[in-house]
Each structure stands twice: as C-alpha cells, then as structure tokens.
C-alpha angles and dihedrals in degrees: 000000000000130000098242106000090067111216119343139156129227113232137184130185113201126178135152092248091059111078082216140018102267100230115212143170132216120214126197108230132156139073105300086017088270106133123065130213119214119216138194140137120214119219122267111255110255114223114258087357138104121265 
C-alpha cells in the first residue's frame, strides 16, 4: 500500500517476442474498490535507434 497511491500491485510482462519486460502497475480504483487500472509508460523513441 502506498502513501498516497492507496493499494496497488507491480507488475512485469515479459515474453520473447518483447524486447523488454513491459512493467506495469494496477491501481484499484472504483466505488467498493472493485474495478482495477491498469498503468504503464512506454519508452520515448530514441532517434535512429530501435523502440
């Protein structure tokens, strides 16, 4: 449980086919804390390289 971010869970995807383990974080959102968001940035492009 986080101070301001009320209860959450870390999560990471990770496959072959990713170049890289897609890291995530649910948030429970919703009236009764029934519903969960689901959270992730991707990374910024870098120029002349891969994503």
């Amino acid at each position: 449980i986080g101070e301001r971010a009320g209860e959450y869970i870390s999560v990471a995807l990770d496959d072959p086919v990713f170049m890289q383990p897609i890291r995530a974080t649910l948030f429970q959102t919703g009236r009764g804390k029934s519903e969960w968001q689901l959270v992730w940035n991707r990374p910024a492009k870098r120029p002349g390289g891969r994503e």
